[in-house]
C-alpha cells in the first residue's frame, strides 16, 4: 500500500483517471427520514463541495448511515431535497448511481465471493463498456475489444491501489485490508465524480489507516468524497468540512478545527458517558459530582 | 463385456441429457435461489410445439429452432410475470409457484395437444454402429445428442467466463444489491438467466424426445427428478458440477437398469439423492460453504 501517496500515472489516456477538475456539487437540504413513527433524521443539511472531502460523524445511532443511504437511494427521505450537478434527484434508485457518476463502498467489503479480484473490479467498470446488450451476449468483435479495455482499466485501478498482484485470486482467500483495497479499486474504476465511503477504516491497522488517509487526500483533487467514519483522527486529518449528527439532528458543521472546538460536539461525544455515571452514582447513593472528569 | 460397454455408452448419453437439464436448474438456482420445478413442463411444451411443426411437414431443424426460441421467450416471460413477485421472498413461496406452474403448463399441453402419446422421429439414424459382429449402443443420433449437449456447455462456459454479460450475470448471482450499486441491471440479468435456462431445458427436451421416441405431456416428469438429483450431486451452485453429476447419474442408473432391474431406476436415483444429502450435502463441486437448503 506504499504507493498510494504517489501521484497517479497520467502519461497515457488509458489510465482510469484522466486529469479533470471536479465541478459537481452534492447538496442535501432539510433531509428528514422517518421509519414508521421514529424519526431517524430531522432537518439535516449538508453540501459536499466539488473536490472536497466532507466528513459525516456522530456517536452511534446518530443517523450517519441513514444520511449516507439517503444519498445513494437506499433509504427514501420523507422530507428535503437532494441536488446533484445542479439537478434535483427525485426517486433516486441505487442502480442509477453509477450512471450519475456516484460510487460507494460498503461497510465491510461487499466483494463478490465467486468472482476473482480482477472480475470484481471489472464489474465496477461496467458502465464504461460500450457494446450493447446483444452484441455483448453474442460476443461480437466490438464487444471483444470492449472486454479487453475493461480488463485493462480494472488492472490499472488495481495497480493504483497496489493490489494488482492479487488479480487472479478470489476475495475470500485474501487478508481483510487487501479486500478493502480491492473494494476501493472497484469503486474508483468507475471514475466517479462523487465517492461515498462508508467506514473505510474499520478493521485497518494504524499504519493502513494512515495510508488510507493519504489516499483520500490524494483522491480529493479528482472527485468529491463523502466520508462516514468514526476514527476521529482520520476524519480530522482528511476532511475539509465536517457535519456532526447526534440523535438524528445536526449539532455542528464546519472545518475540523471549528468542529473540534464546538462545545455541542464535546457534549454529544462525552455527555452520555457523564450522564450514565451520574445516574449510576445517584442510585448507589454516591455524590456523582466527584466522578465527573 | 459387450453389455458393460453398451451400458456405459448408454449411461454417458442419457447422462449428457441429464447434465443439460441439471445445468438449466443450476443456472436458475445460481441467480435466483429458486429450484424451477416447472422446467420439465416448460421443456415438454416447447417439444410439443416443435413436434406439431414437424408433423405439419417442417424439417426437424425448423422444429428445433422454434423450440429453442420458444424456450427463450417462455423462460423470460415466466421470470418477469410469475417469478418476479416471489423473488427474494421466502423460499417456500417460490417452490409453490414453480410447482403450480408445472401443473398449469402440463394441463395447457394436454389442452393444446391432447393427452395421447405421439411418435417423435429422431433427426438421425438410431441404428447403432457395428464393431465386428456386435452392435454398439451408439448411433448417429446419439452422437448428435452428445455433440449438441457439448456445444451448449462450451457456449455457456464461454458466455460466463469471457463476456461482459456473463460477468454481470455472475455478479448478480453473488450479490444483487452490490451489483445494483455498481450499475448492473440485475433484473435484466435474472430474466436472461431464466431465458437461457429455458433454452437449455428445451434442448434437453428435444434430445430426450428423440431418444425415447414417444412423447406425452408428462414425458419430462422423470427428467426433472433425474436432473434435480444430478444438480444436487454436483452441488446446485456449480455448472461443472451439474455436468459431472449428470454423467455420474446417467452411468449409475444405466448400470442399475442393465445389471439389476429396469423398475429400480427411479428408486436408485432417489437413493443417490438421499445419500448425497446425508454424506455431502454441499454436493461434489459446491463452491460456497453455506448453502441455503
Short mmCIF file of C-alpha atoms in Angstrom, two decimals, chain A residues 72 74 94-95 97-99 102 104 106 110 112-115 119-120 122-124 126-127 129-133 136-137 139 146-147 150-151 170 186, chain B residues 30 72 159-186 188-189 192 196 287-288:
data_model
loop_
_atom_site.label_atom_id
_atom_site.label_comp_id
_atom_site.label_asym_id
_atom_site.label_seq_id
_atom_site.Cartn_x
_atom_site.Cartn_y
_atom_site.Cartn_z
CA UNK A 72 -27.36 6.76 -2.57
CA UNK A 74 -31.17 3.03 -0.43
CA UNK A 94 -29.31 2.57 -6.38
CA UNK A 95 -28.97 1.23 -9.93
CA UNK A 97 -25.82 5.78 -9.14
CA UNK A 98 -23.03 4.69 -11.44
CA UNK A 99 -24.62 6.50 -14.39
CA UNK A 102 -21.51 8.35 -7.97
CA UNK A 104 -19.97 4.00 -2.96
CA UNK A 106 -19.96 -0.65 1.63
CA UNK A 110 -19.07 -6.47 -0.22
CA UNK A 112 -18.48 -10.96 -4.93
CA UNK A 113 -17.11 -14.18 -3.41
CA UNK A 114 -17.25 -16.27 -6.59
CA UNK A 115 -15.54 -13.73 -8.84
CA UNK A 119 -13.53 -9.68 -12.27
CA UNK A 120 -14.84 -7.88 -9.21
CA UNK A 122 -14.40 -5.24 -13.91
CA UNK A 123 -18.00 -5.27 -12.69
CA UNK A 124 -17.29 -1.84 -11.23
CA UNK A 126 -19.38 -1.99 -16.15
CA UNK A 127 -20.90 1.29 -17.25
CA UNK A 129 -18.37 -0.79 -21.73
CA UNK A 130 -19.82 0.43 -24.98
CA UNK A 131 -21.19 -2.67 -26.67
CA UNK A 132 -24.90 -3.20 -26.41
CA UNK A 133 -26.61 -5.98 -24.61
CA UNK A 136 -22.01 -8.45 -25.84
CA UNK A 137 -24.13 -11.54 -25.40
CA UNK A 139 -19.55 -11.85 -28.39
CA UNK A 146 -14.56 -3.72 -25.07
CA UNK A 147 -13.76 -6.60 -22.78
CA UNK A 150 -12.44 -3.21 -19.41
CA UNK A 151 -9.83 -5.67 -18.25
CA UNK A 170 -10.65 -14.99 -5.02
CA UNK A 186 -13.80 -1.36 -7.68
CA UNK B 30 -27.43 -19.57 -9.02
CA UNK B 72 -36.18 -18.35 -24.63
CA UNK B 159 -20.59 -16.80 -22.07
CA UNK B 160 -19.99 -16.80 -18.33
CA UNK B 161 -16.20 -16.68 -18.45
CA UNK B 162 -15.45 -14.36 -21.30
CA UNK B 163 -18.29 -11.94 -21.88
CA UNK B 164 -19.38 -8.83 -20.10
CA UNK B 165 -22.96 -10.03 -19.87
CA UNK B 166 -21.73 -13.28 -18.33
CA UNK B 167 -19.72 -11.32 -15.80
CA UNK B 168 -22.73 -9.19 -14.93
CA UNK B 169 -24.87 -12.32 -14.58
CA UNK B 170 -22.36 -13.89 -12.23
CA UNK B 171 -22.08 -10.69 -10.21
CA UNK B 172 -25.87 -10.53 -9.92
CA UNK B 173 -25.91 -14.12 -8.75
CA UNK B 174 -23.37 -13.48 -6.00
CA UNK B 175 -24.70 -10.18 -4.69
CA UNK B 176 -27.74 -8.48 -6.16
CA UNK B 177 -27.61 -5.37 -4.01
CA UNK B 178 -23.92 -4.73 -4.60
CA UNK B 179 -24.25 -5.42 -8.31
CA UNK B 180 -27.09 -2.92 -8.47
CA UNK B 181 -24.96 -0.27 -6.76
CA UNK B 182 -22.30 -0.84 -9.39
CA UNK B 183 -24.79 -0.18 -12.16
CA UNK B 184 -25.59 -3.73 -13.23
CA UNK B 185 -29.16 -4.13 -14.46
CA UNK B 186 -29.86 -7.01 -12.12
CA UNK B 188 -32.42 -7.97 -16.79
CA UNK B 189 -29.76 -10.44 -15.79
CA UNK B 192 -31.77 -13.52 -19.14
CA UNK B 196 -31.10 -19.17 -21.13
CA UNK B 287 -18.13 -23.58 -4.25
CA UNK B 288 -19.90 -21.97 -1.34
#
